[in-house]
Amino acid sequence: MNQNKKYLGYLALVCAAIFLSHLDVIYVNIMEARNFITAREMLQNGNWIHTTMNLEPRYEKPPLPTWLTAVSASVFGLDSLFGLRLPAVLSVICIIFTSFYLGLKFLKTSKQAFYSALILASSFYIIFSGRNGQWDIFAHAFMLLAIYQLVLVFQSDKNLLKNWILAGVFLGLSFMSKGPVSHFALLLPFLIAYGIVYRYPGFAKKWRGWVSLLIFFIVIGFSWGLYIYLTDGSSADAIADKETAAWADRNVRPFYYYWSFFTQSGIWTFFAFIAILFPYMRTRVTDKRAYTFFFLWTAIAVVLLSLIPEKKSRYLLPVLIPLAFTTSFYIEFLVVKGKKIIKLDRWLANFGFGLIGLIGIAFPIAGYVYFKDQLSGFYLPFILVSISLFALGIYIFNTLIKQQYEKAFYSMVLFLSAIMLFGFPMAQLFYDNDQFNNISKVRKNPAHEKLPFYYMGEIAPELIWELGEPAKKIETIDQLSQNGTYGVFVNDSLAEVFAQNYAVKSKTKFDINYVNKNKKGYKERLTTNFLVIEHN
């Protein structure tokens, strides 16, 4: 077995530990709920093209991630969070493996490509996004595949038509995942950085390839949107106007909001910060050209994202891809130089690795003190993660004494893997809402089996997902004018209005917050009143 196959095998094991373990532990968030509801309505109502959420047109995002989610759900079932999240997991694993092959095209050694892939796999926001059924990870996975194909044609003197076509296909699939988001945040910074560092030799001679790429990109990327406008233009226009208005006012942040972007790499934050200190790193890297390219790719991506008024932490996801490569140059420097590094670098390495080692050593005691009254039912994961982190903490300090920085690096990856594999179930220790009452119970009540469901005002997508079926929206209370019994979901103030106009047979408060009211993560929108009303 050659070395690259060994690296791929190790990557597979790391990805399995980090991304495939305990996928059903974390509750469904708002982005997932929208995707999952749409997938459910695809399977139950056949709404594969004219996508819906709660039976209303859902054209805000292209449907490819939802199609993939629906296919997975058809295999594993709509009740399986593992099955619903699996397509996103496969997308992030695709990103990890593609990054390794991309590294082979730029870096001097396959070992450094391996380092960068491991850094990417164990970066905080990559893990968060890859374990959630959101749209972003799909778009960036297809885009990185497209970028890899572009690198193949850029680095070849031949006109590789097959690779041009594949690049166009993946660009189209990325657009079908989340519109032009990844084209702006991942592709454009790559093209600018590549042009600055490597230029585009023979660009004019490859015009047939560019034409092929554009044709496949346009046909695949715009086909669904064009069809929707031709068949349901009024709904598409209304949604587009709503999204445009919201985009201008929603989550507007200052230009410098993303300047702490390197913290999204989690356990690699310190090393990532050192790696983006360009003057410092330029004197230490052996391949200055490659380092400059990945540094520029990272920096340009941050600048471009900073120009957009609407800013969210998850928009930094594509930045972590070139940042992982950039960070790998510092790791490679420490490994190659070893005991020959100067005192400053040794101090920095000891601090970066030692901080994680210290956390590992302290965890068993600190964790027990913090969770001691809540550990019932969680002793096994606590013991396993405590032993793992403590042993790795001791080992990290041992490697630092011997200045074996490669072993310290691998220990960091194992540290994160141990947390995900053994400790992740302990996330449920934070679920402390004693008022939790899942809306999924409604239909299970025999008295509610045949009730039509309605809602007035707003209802969170998470509530509709947990409900398990659509609820029809009403704008005014007099829309329930026919004689009969109805089930209506409303907030507290509207509940009083209904009580004044209808005979309320029963009222139930549902709360799907997993944390209690006193915590920051509690959201009032995840509560609703269920009224059974009778109209004669």
Coordinates of C-alpha atoms in Angstrom, one line a residue:
M1 CA 0.0 0.0 0.0
N2 CA 1.5 3.4 -1.0
Q3 CA 1.7 6.3 1.4
N4 CA -1.3 8.2 -0.1
K5 CA -3.6 5.2 0.3
K6 CA -2.6 5.1 4.0
Y7 CA -3.3 8.8 4.4
L8 CA -6.8 8.3 2.8
G9 CA -7.4 5.4 5.1
Y10 CA -6.5 7.4 8.2
L11 CA -8.7 10.3 6.9
A12 CA -11.6 7.9 6.5
L13 CA -11.2 6.8 10.2
V14 CA -11.0 10.4 11.4
C15 CA -14.1 11.4 9.4
A16 CA -16.1 8.4 10.7
A17 CA -15.3 9.3 14.3
I18 CA -16.0 13.0 13.9
F19 CA -18.9 13.1 11.5
L20 CA -20.7 9.8 11.6
S21 CA -20.9 9.3 15.4
H22 CA -24.0 10.3 17.4
L23 CA -25.8 12.2 14.6
D24 CA -29.1 12.1 16.4
V25 CA -27.9 13.8 19.7
I26 CA -28.4 17.4 18.7
Y27 CA -32.0 18.7 18.2
V28 CA -33.1 20.0 14.8
N29 CA -32.4 23.7 14.2
I30 CA -34.3 26.2 12.1
M31 CA -32.2 25.7 9.0
E32 CA -32.5 21.9 9.2
A33 CA -36.3 22.1 9.9
R34 CA -36.9 24.0 6.7
N35 CA -34.9 21.5 4.7
F36 CA -36.5 18.5 6.4
I37 CA -40.1 19.8 6.1
T38 CA -39.5 20.3 2.4
A39 CA -38.0 16.8 2.0
R40 CA -41.0 15.4 3.9
E41 CA -43.5 17.1 1.6
M42 CA -41.5 15.8 -1.4
L43 CA -41.9 12.3 -0.2
Q44 CA -45.5 12.6 1.0
N45 CA -47.0 14.9 -1.6
G46 CA -44.7 14.6 -4.6
N47 CA -43.6 18.2 -4.5
W48 CA -40.1 17.6 -6.0
I49 CA -40.1 20.5 -8.5
H50 CA -42.5 23.0 -7.0
T51 CA -41.0 22.7 -3.6
T52 CA -43.0 23.6 -0.5
M53 CA -42.7 24.2 3.2
N54 CA -45.9 23.7 5.2
L55 CA -47.5 23.3 1.7
E56 CA -46.6 26.9 0.8
P57 CA -44.1 27.6 -2.1
R58 CA -40.5 27.3 -0.9
Y59 CA -38.4 28.8 -3.7
E60 CA -36.0 30.8 -1.5
K61 CA -33.3 28.2 -1.9
P62 CA -32.6 25.7 -4.8
P63 CA -33.7 22.2 -4.2
L64 CA -30.7 20.0 -4.7
P65 CA -29.8 19.5 -1.0
T66 CA -33.4 18.8 -0.2
W67 CA -33.6 16.3 -3.0
L68 CA -30.6 14.5 -1.6
T69 CA -32.1 14.6 1.9
A70 CA -35.4 13.3 0.7
V71 CA -33.7 10.4 -1.1
S72 CA -31.8 9.5 2.1
A73 CA -35.0 9.8 4.2
S74 CA -36.8 7.4 1.8
V75 CA -34.1 4.8 2.7
F76 CA -33.7 5.5 6.4
G77 CA -37.2 6.9 7.2
L78 CA -38.3 10.4 8.1
D79 CA -37.9 9.6 11.8
S80 CA -34.2 9.0 11.4
L81 CA -32.1 12.0 12.1
F82 CA -29.1 10.0 11.0
G83 CA -30.6 9.5 7.6
L84 CA -31.8 13.1 7.3
R85 CA -28.3 14.4 8.1
L86 CA -26.3 11.8 6.2
P87 CA -26.2 13.7 2.9
A88 CA -24.6 16.7 4.6
V89 CA -22.1 14.4 6.3
L90 CA -21.2 12.8 3.0
S91 CA -20.8 16.4 1.6
V92 CA -18.3 17.4 4.3
I93 CA -16.4 14.2 3.9
C94 CA -16.2 14.9 0.2
I95 CA -14.7 18.3 1.0
I96 CA -12.1 16.7 3.3
F97 CA -11.0 14.2 0.7
T98 CA -11.1 16.7 -2.2
S99 CA -8.9 19.0 -0.1
F100 CA -6.3 16.3 0.2
Y101 CA -6.2 15.8 -3.5
L102 CA -6.1 19.6 -4.0
G103 CA -3.2 19.8 -1.6
L104 CA -1.3 17.2 -3.7
K105 CA -1.4 19.7 -6.6
F106 CA 0.1 22.6 -4.7
L107 CA 2.1 21.3 -1.8
K108 CA 5.6 19.7 -2.0
T109 CA 4.7 16.7 0.0
S110 CA 1.7 14.5 0.4
K111 CA 2.3 14.6 4.2
Q112 CA 1.5 18.3 4.3
A113 CA -1.6 17.6 2.2
F114 CA -2.6 15.1 4.9
Y115 CA -1.9 17.7 7.6
S116 CA -4.2 20.2 5.9
A117 CA -7.0 17.7 5.4
L118 CA -6.8 16.7 9.1
I119 CA -6.9 20.3 10.2
L120 CA -9.9 20.9 8.0
A121 CA -11.7 17.8 9.3
S122 CA -11.2 18.9 12.9
S123 CA -12.0 22.6 12.5
F124 CA -15.0 23.7 14.6
Y125 CA -17.3 25.2 12.0
I126 CA -16.6 22.4 9.5
I127 CA -17.7 19.9 12.1
F128 CA -20.8 22.0 13.0
S129 CA -21.9 22.5 9.4
G130 CA -21.1 18.9 8.3
R131 CA -23.2 17.4 11.1
N132 CA -26.3 19.6 10.2
G133 CA -28.7 19.2 7.3
Q134 CA -28.1 22.7 6.0
W135 CA -27.6 24.0 2.4
D136 CA -24.2 25.6 2.8
I137 CA -22.1 22.4 3.0
F138 CA -23.6 21.0 -0.2
A139 CA -22.8 24.2 -2.2
H140 CA -19.2 24.2 -1.0
A141 CA -18.6 20.5 -1.5
F142 CA -19.6 20.8 -5.2
M143 CA -17.6 24.0 -5.6
L144 CA -14.4 22.4 -4.2
L145 CA -14.9 19.6 -6.7
A146 CA -15.2 22.2 -9.4
I147 CA -12.1 24.0 -8.2
Y148 CA -10.1 20.8 -8.3
Q149 CA -11.1 20.2 -11.9
L150 CA -10.1 23.8 -12.7
V151 CA -6.7 23.2 -11.1
L152 CA -6.2 20.2 -13.4
V153 CA -6.9 22.2 -16.5
F154 CA -4.9 25.2 -15.3
Q155 CA -1.9 23.1 -14.6
S156 CA -2.0 21.2 -17.9
D157 CA -0.8 22.4 -21.3
K158 CA -3.6 20.2 -22.9
N159 CA -7.2 21.2 -23.4
L160 CA -8.7 18.6 -21.1
L161 CA -12.3 18.8 -22.3
K162 CA -13.6 16.2 -19.8
N163 CA -12.3 18.2 -16.9
W164 CA -13.7 21.4 -18.2
I165 CA -17.1 19.7 -18.5
L166 CA -16.9 18.3 -15.0
A167 CA -16.0 21.7 -13.7
G168 CA -19.1 23.1 -15.4
V169 CA -21.3 20.3 -13.9
F170 CA -20.0 20.9 -10.4
L171 CA -20.4 24.6 -10.7
G172 CA -24.0 24.1 -11.8
L173 CA -24.6 21.6 -8.9
S174 CA -23.2 24.2 -6.4
F175 CA -25.6 26.8 -7.8
M176 CA -28.4 24.3 -7.5
S177 CA -27.5 23.9 -3.8
K178 CA -27.5 27.6 -2.7
G179 CA -27.4 29.9 -5.6
P180 CA -24.2 32.0 -6.2
V181 CA -23.1 31.9 -2.5
S182 CA -20.1 29.5 -3.0
H183 CA -19.2 31.1 -6.4
F184 CA -18.7 34.4 -4.6
A185 CA -17.2 33.1 -1.3
L186 CA -15.0 30.2 -2.5
L187 CA -14.5 30.3 -6.3
L188 CA -13.9 34.0 -6.8
P189 CA -11.2 34.3 -4.1
F190 CA -9.6 31.2 -5.5
L191 CA -9.5 32.6 -9.0
I192 CA -8.1 35.9 -7.9
A193 CA -5.4 34.3 -5.7
Y194 CA -4.5 31.8 -8.4
G195 CA -4.2 34.6 -11.0
I196 CA -2.0 36.7 -8.8
V197 CA 0.4 33.9 -7.8
Y198 CA 0.4 31.4 -10.7
R199 CA -1.2 33.4 -13.6
Y200 CA -3.2 31.8 -16.3
P201 CA -0.7 30.5 -18.9
G202 CA -2.3 29.6 -22.3
F203 CA -5.6 31.1 -21.2
A204 CA -6.6 32.2 -24.8
K205 CA -5.9 28.7 -26.2
K206 CA -8.4 27.1 -23.8
W207 CA -11.5 29.1 -25.0
R208 CA -13.3 25.9 -26.0
G209 CA -13.0 24.6 -22.4
W210 CA -14.4 27.8 -21.0
V211 CA -17.3 27.7 -23.4
S212 CA -18.0 24.1 -22.4
L213 CA -17.8 25.0 -18.8
L214 CA -20.3 27.9 -19.2
I215 CA -22.8 25.8 -21.1
F216 CA -23.0 23.0 -18.6
F217 CA -23.0 25.5 -15.7
I218 CA -25.9 27.5 -17.1
V219 CA -27.9 24.4 -18.2
I220 CA -27.6 22.7 -14.8
G221 CA -27.5 25.7 -12.5
F222 CA -30.4 27.7 -14.0
S223 CA -32.8 25.0 -15.2
W224 CA -34.9 24.7 -12.0
G225 CA -35.1 28.4 -11.4
L226 CA -36.2 29.1 -15.0
Y227 CA -38.8 26.4 -14.9
I228 CA -40.2 27.8 -11.6
Y229 CA -40.5 31.3 -13.1
L230 CA -42.2 29.9 -16.2
T231 CA -44.7 27.8 -14.2
D232 CA -45.2 29.7 -11.0
G233 CA -43.8 33.2 -11.7
S234 CA -46.2 35.1 -9.3
S235 CA -45.0 33.1 -6.3
A236 CA -41.4 33.3 -7.3
D237 CA -41.6 37.1 -7.7
A238 CA -43.2 37.5 -4.3
I239 CA -40.6 35.4 -2.6
A240 CA -37.8 37.2 -4.5
D241 CA -39.1 40.6 -3.4
K242 CA -39.4 39.4 0.2
E243 CA -35.9 37.9 0.3
T244 CA -34.4 41.1 -1.3
A245 CA -36.0 43.3 1.3
A246 CA -34.9 41.1 4.2
W247 CA -31.4 40.8 2.9
A248 CA -30.9 44.5 3.0
D249 CA -31.9 44.8 6.7
R250 CA -31.2 41.4 8.3
N251 CA -28.1 40.7 10.3
V252 CA -26.3 43.9 9.1
R253 CA -22.8 43.9 10.8
P254 CA -19.8 46.2 10.5
F255 CA -17.0 45.6 8.0
Y256 CA -14.6 44.2 10.6
Y257 CA -17.2 41.6 11.9
Y258 CA -15.3 38.7 10.3
W259 CA -11.8 39.7 11.5
S260 CA -11.8 37.0 14.1
F261 CA -12.4 34.4 11.4
F262 CA -9.5 32.2 12.5
T263 CA -11.4 31.4 15.8
Q264 CA -13.9 29.3 13.7
S265 CA -11.1 26.7 13.3
G266 CA -11.7 25.7 17.0
I267 CA -8.7 23.8 18.4
W268 CA -6.5 25.2 15.6
T269 CA -7.2 28.8 16.5
F270 CA -3.8 29.6 17.9
F271 CA -1.9 27.9 15.0
A272 CA -4.2 29.5 12.4
F273 CA -3.5 32.9 13.9
I274 CA 0.2 32.4 13.7
A275 CA -0.1 31.0 10.1
I276 CA -1.8 34.2 8.8
L277 CA 1.0 36.4 10.1
F278 CA 2.4 36.8 6.6
P279 CA 5.7 38.5 7.4
Y280 CA 6.4 36.0 10.2
M281 CA 5.6 33.0 8.1
R282 CA 7.3 34.0 4.9
T283 CA 10.7 33.6 6.6
R284 CA 9.8 30.1 7.8
V285 CA 8.0 28.3 4.9
T286 CA 10.0 26.4 2.3
D287 CA 7.5 26.9 -0.5
K288 CA 6.8 30.6 -0.4
R289 CA 4.7 30.5 -3.6
A290 CA 2.2 28.0 -2.4
Y291 CA 2.0 29.6 1.0
T292 CA 1.3 33.0 -0.6
F293 CA -1.4 31.5 -2.8
F294 CA -3.3 29.9 0.1
F295 CA -2.8 33.0 2.3
L296 CA -4.2 35.2 -0.4
W297 CA -7.1 32.8 -1.0
T298 CA -8.0 33.1 2.7
A299 CA -7.5 36.8 3.0
I300 CA -9.4 37.7 -0.2
A301 CA -12.4 35.4 0.9
V302 CA -12.6 37.3 4.2
V303 CA -12.4 40.7 2.5
L304 CA -15.1 39.8 -0.1
L305 CA -17.4 38.5 2.6
S306 CA -16.8 41.6 4.7
L307 CA -18.2 43.8 1.8
I308 CA -21.6 42.2 2.2
P309 CA -23.8 44.0 4.7
E310 CA -25.5 40.8 6.0
K311 CA -23.1 38.8 8.0
K312 CA -23.4 35.5 9.9
S313 CA -20.8 33.2 11.4
R314 CA -21.8 30.4 9.2
Y315 CA -20.9 32.5 6.1
L316 CA -17.2 32.0 7.1
L317 CA -17.4 28.3 6.3
P318 CA -15.7 28.5 2.9
V319 CA -12.9 30.5 4.5
L320 CA -11.9 27.5 6.6
I321 CA -10.9 25.5 3.5
P322 CA -7.9 27.7 2.4
L323 CA -7.3 28.5 6.1
A324 CA -6.6 24.8 6.8
F325 CA -4.0 24.8 4.0
T326 CA -2.5 28.0 5.3
T327 CA -2.3 26.6 8.8
S328 CA -0.6 23.4 7.6
F329 CA 2.4 25.4 6.6
Y330 CA 3.1 26.3 10.2
I331 CA 2.6 22.6 11.3
E332 CA 4.9 21.5 8.5
F333 CA 7.5 24.0 9.6
L334 CA 7.5 22.7 13.2
V335 CA 7.7 19.1 12.1
V336 CA 10.5 19.6 9.6
K337 CA 12.6 21.8 11.8
G338 CA 11.9 19.9 15.0
K339 CA 14.6 20.5 17.6
K340 CA 16.3 23.1 15.3
I341 CA 13.6 25.7 15.8
I342 CA 14.5 28.9 17.6
K343 CA 13.3 29.7 21.1
L344 CA 10.4 31.8 20.0
D345 CA 8.9 29.1 17.8
R346 CA 9.4 26.5 20.5
W347 CA 7.6 28.7 23.0
L348 CA 4.7 29.2 20.5
A349 CA 4.5 25.5 19.8
N350 CA 4.5 24.7 23.5
F351 CA 1.8 27.2 24.2
G352 CA -0.5 26.0 21.3
F353 CA -0.2 22.3 21.9
G354 CA 0.2 22.7 25.6
L355 CA -3.1 24.5 26.0
I356 CA -5.0 21.6 24.6
G357 CA -2.9 19.2 26.7
L358 CA -3.7 21.1 29.8
I359 CA -7.5 21.0 29.0
G360 CA -7.2 17.2 28.6
I361 CA -5.5 16.7 31.9
A362 CA -7.9 19.0 33.7
F363 CA -11.1 17.7 32.1
P364 CA -11.8 14.7 34.4
I365 CA -11.8 16.8 37.6
A366 CA -13.3 20.0 36.1
G367 CA -15.9 18.0 34.2
Y368 CA -16.9 16.1 37.3
V369 CA -17.2 19.2 39.4
Y370 CA -19.3 20.9 36.8
F371 CA -21.6 18.0 36.0
K372 CA -21.5 15.9 39.2
D373 CA -25.2 16.4 39.9
Q374 CA -26.3 15.5 36.3
L375 CA -24.1 12.6 35.4
S376 CA -26.7 9.9 36.1
G377 CA -27.1 7.9 32.9
F378 CA -24.0 9.5 31.4
Y379 CA -21.2 7.9 33.5
L380 CA -20.0 5.7 30.6
P381 CA -19.4 8.5 28.1
F382 CA -17.9 10.7 30.9
I383 CA -15.5 8.0 31.9
L384 CA -14.5 7.2 28.4
V385 CA -13.9 10.8 27.3
S386 CA -12.1 11.6 30.6
I387 CA -9.7 8.7 30.2
S388 CA -9.0 9.6 26.6
L389 CA -8.5 13.3 27.1
F390 CA -6.4 12.8 30.2
A391 CA -4.1 10.2 28.4
L392 CA -3.8 12.5 25.4
G393 CA -3.0 15.5 27.5
I394 CA -0.2 13.6 29.2
Y395 CA 1.1 12.4 25.9
I396 CA 1.0 15.9 24.3
F397 CA 3.3 17.2 27.1
N398 CA 5.6 14.2 26.6
T399 CA 5.9 15.0 22.9
L400 CA 6.6 18.7 23.7
I401 CA 9.4 17.8 26.1
K402 CA 11.0 15.7 23.3
Q403 CA 10.0 18.3 20.6
Q404 CA 8.2 15.7 18.6
Y405 CA 5.7 18.1 17.0
E406 CA 4.3 15.7 14.5
K407 CA 3.1 13.4 17.3
A408 CA 1.7 16.4 19.1
F409 CA -0.2 17.4 16.0
Y410 CA -1.7 13.9 15.5
S411 CA -2.6 13.9 19.2
M412 CA -4.7 17.1 18.7
V413 CA -6.7 15.3 15.9
L414 CA -7.2 12.3 18.2
F415 CA -8.2 14.7 21.0
L416 CA -11.0 16.2 18.9
S417 CA -12.0 12.7 17.6
A418 CA -12.3 11.4 21.2
I419 CA -14.6 14.3 22.1
M420 CA -16.9 13.5 19.2
L421 CA -16.8 9.7 19.6
F422 CA -17.0 9.4 23.4
G423 CA -18.1 12.8 24.8
F424 CA -20.7 14.1 22.4
P425 CA -23.6 12.3 24.0
M426 CA -23.0 14.5 27.1
A427 CA -24.3 17.5 25.1
Q428 CA -27.7 16.3 26.4
L429 CA -26.6 17.3 29.9
F430 CA -27.5 20.9 28.9
Y431 CA -31.1 19.9 28.1
D432 CA -32.7 21.1 31.3
N433 CA -36.0 22.6 30.3
D434 CA -38.5 21.1 32.8
Q435 CA -41.3 22.7 30.8
F436 CA -40.4 20.8 27.7
N437 CA -43.6 19.6 25.9
N438 CA -43.2 18.3 22.4
I439 CA -45.8 19.3 19.8
S440 CA -45.4 15.9 18.3
K441 CA -47.8 14.6 21.0
V442 CA -50.8 16.4 19.5
R443 CA -51.9 13.9 16.9
K444 CA -51.2 11.0 19.2
N445 CA -54.1 12.2 21.4
P446 CA -57.2 10.2 20.3
A447 CA -59.3 13.3 20.7
H448 CA -57.2 15.1 18.1
E449 CA -56.9 12.3 15.5
K450 CA -59.3 13.9 13.0
L451 CA -58.9 17.6 13.8
P452 CA -57.9 19.9 11.0
F453 CA -54.9 21.9 12.1
Y454 CA -54.5 25.7 11.5
Y455 CA -52.2 28.4 12.8
M456 CA -52.5 32.2 13.0
G457 CA -49.6 34.7 13.2
E458 CA -46.2 33.0 13.0
I459 CA -45.1 29.4 13.8
A460 CA -41.5 28.3 13.9
P461 CA -40.4 25.8 11.2
E462 CA -39.0 23.6 14.1
L463 CA -42.6 23.3 15.5
I464 CA -44.0 22.3 12.1
W465 CA -41.3 19.7 11.7
E466 CA -42.0 18.2 15.1
L467 CA -45.7 18.4 14.5
G468 CA -45.1 15.9 11.7
E469 CA -47.6 17.4 9.2
P470 CA -48.7 20.8 7.7
A471 CA -50.9 23.3 9.5
K472 CA -52.9 25.7 7.3
K473 CA -52.4 29.4 7.8
I474 CA -55.3 31.7 8.5
E475 CA -55.1 35.5 8.4
T476 CA -58.1 36.3 10.5
I477 CA -60.2 34.4 13.1
D478 CA -63.4 34.7 11.1
Q479 CA -61.9 32.4 8.5
L480 CA -63.0 29.5 10.8
S481 CA -66.7 30.4 10.0
Q482 CA -68.0 26.9 9.3
N483 CA -69.5 24.8 12.1
G484 CA -67.1 22.3 13.5
T485 CA -64.1 21.7 15.8
Y486 CA -60.7 22.9 14.9
G487 CA -57.1 22.7 16.3
V488 CA -55.4 26.1 16.1
F489 CA -51.8 27.0 17.1
V490 CA -51.4 30.6 18.3
N491 CA -49.2 32.7 20.6
D492 CA -50.3 33.9 24.0
S493 CA -52.0 37.2 22.9
L494 CA -53.9 35.5 20.1
A495 CA -55.1 32.8 22.4
E496 CA -57.0 35.4 24.4
V497 CA -58.6 36.8 21.2
F498 CA -59.8 33.3 20.2
A499 CA -61.2 32.7 23.7
Q500 CA -63.3 35.9 23.3
N501 CA -64.8 34.7 20.0
Y502 CA -65.0 30.9 20.3
A503 CA -65.7 28.2 22.8
V504 CA -62.3 26.9 23.7
K505 CA -62.6 23.2 24.7
S506 CA -59.0 22.8 25.7
K507 CA -55.7 24.7 25.7
T508 CA -52.2 23.1 25.7
K509 CA -48.9 24.9 25.9
F510 CA -46.1 23.3 23.8
D511 CA -42.5 24.2 24.3
I512 CA -39.7 22.5 22.3
N513 CA -36.9 24.5 23.8
Y514 CA -34.4 22.0 25.3
V515 CA -32.8 24.6 27.6
N516 CA -34.7 26.4 30.4
K517 CA -36.0 30.0 30.2
N518 CA -33.0 31.4 32.2
K519 CA -30.5 30.5 29.5
K520 CA -29.5 32.5 26.5
G521 CA -30.4 29.8 24.1
Y522 CA -34.0 29.8 25.1
K523 CA -36.3 31.0 22.2
E524 CA -39.9 32.1 22.8
R525 CA -40.7 31.4 19.1
L526 CA -40.3 27.7 19.9
T527 CA -43.4 27.8 22.0
T528 CA -47.0 27.8 21.0
N529 CA -50.5 27.4 22.4
F530 CA -52.7 24.6 20.9
L531 CA -56.4 25.5 21.1
V532 CA -59.2 23.1 20.4
I533 CA -62.1 25.4 19.5
E534 CA -65.7 24.7 18.7
H535 CA -67.8 26.8 16.3
N536 CA -71.5 26.4 16.2

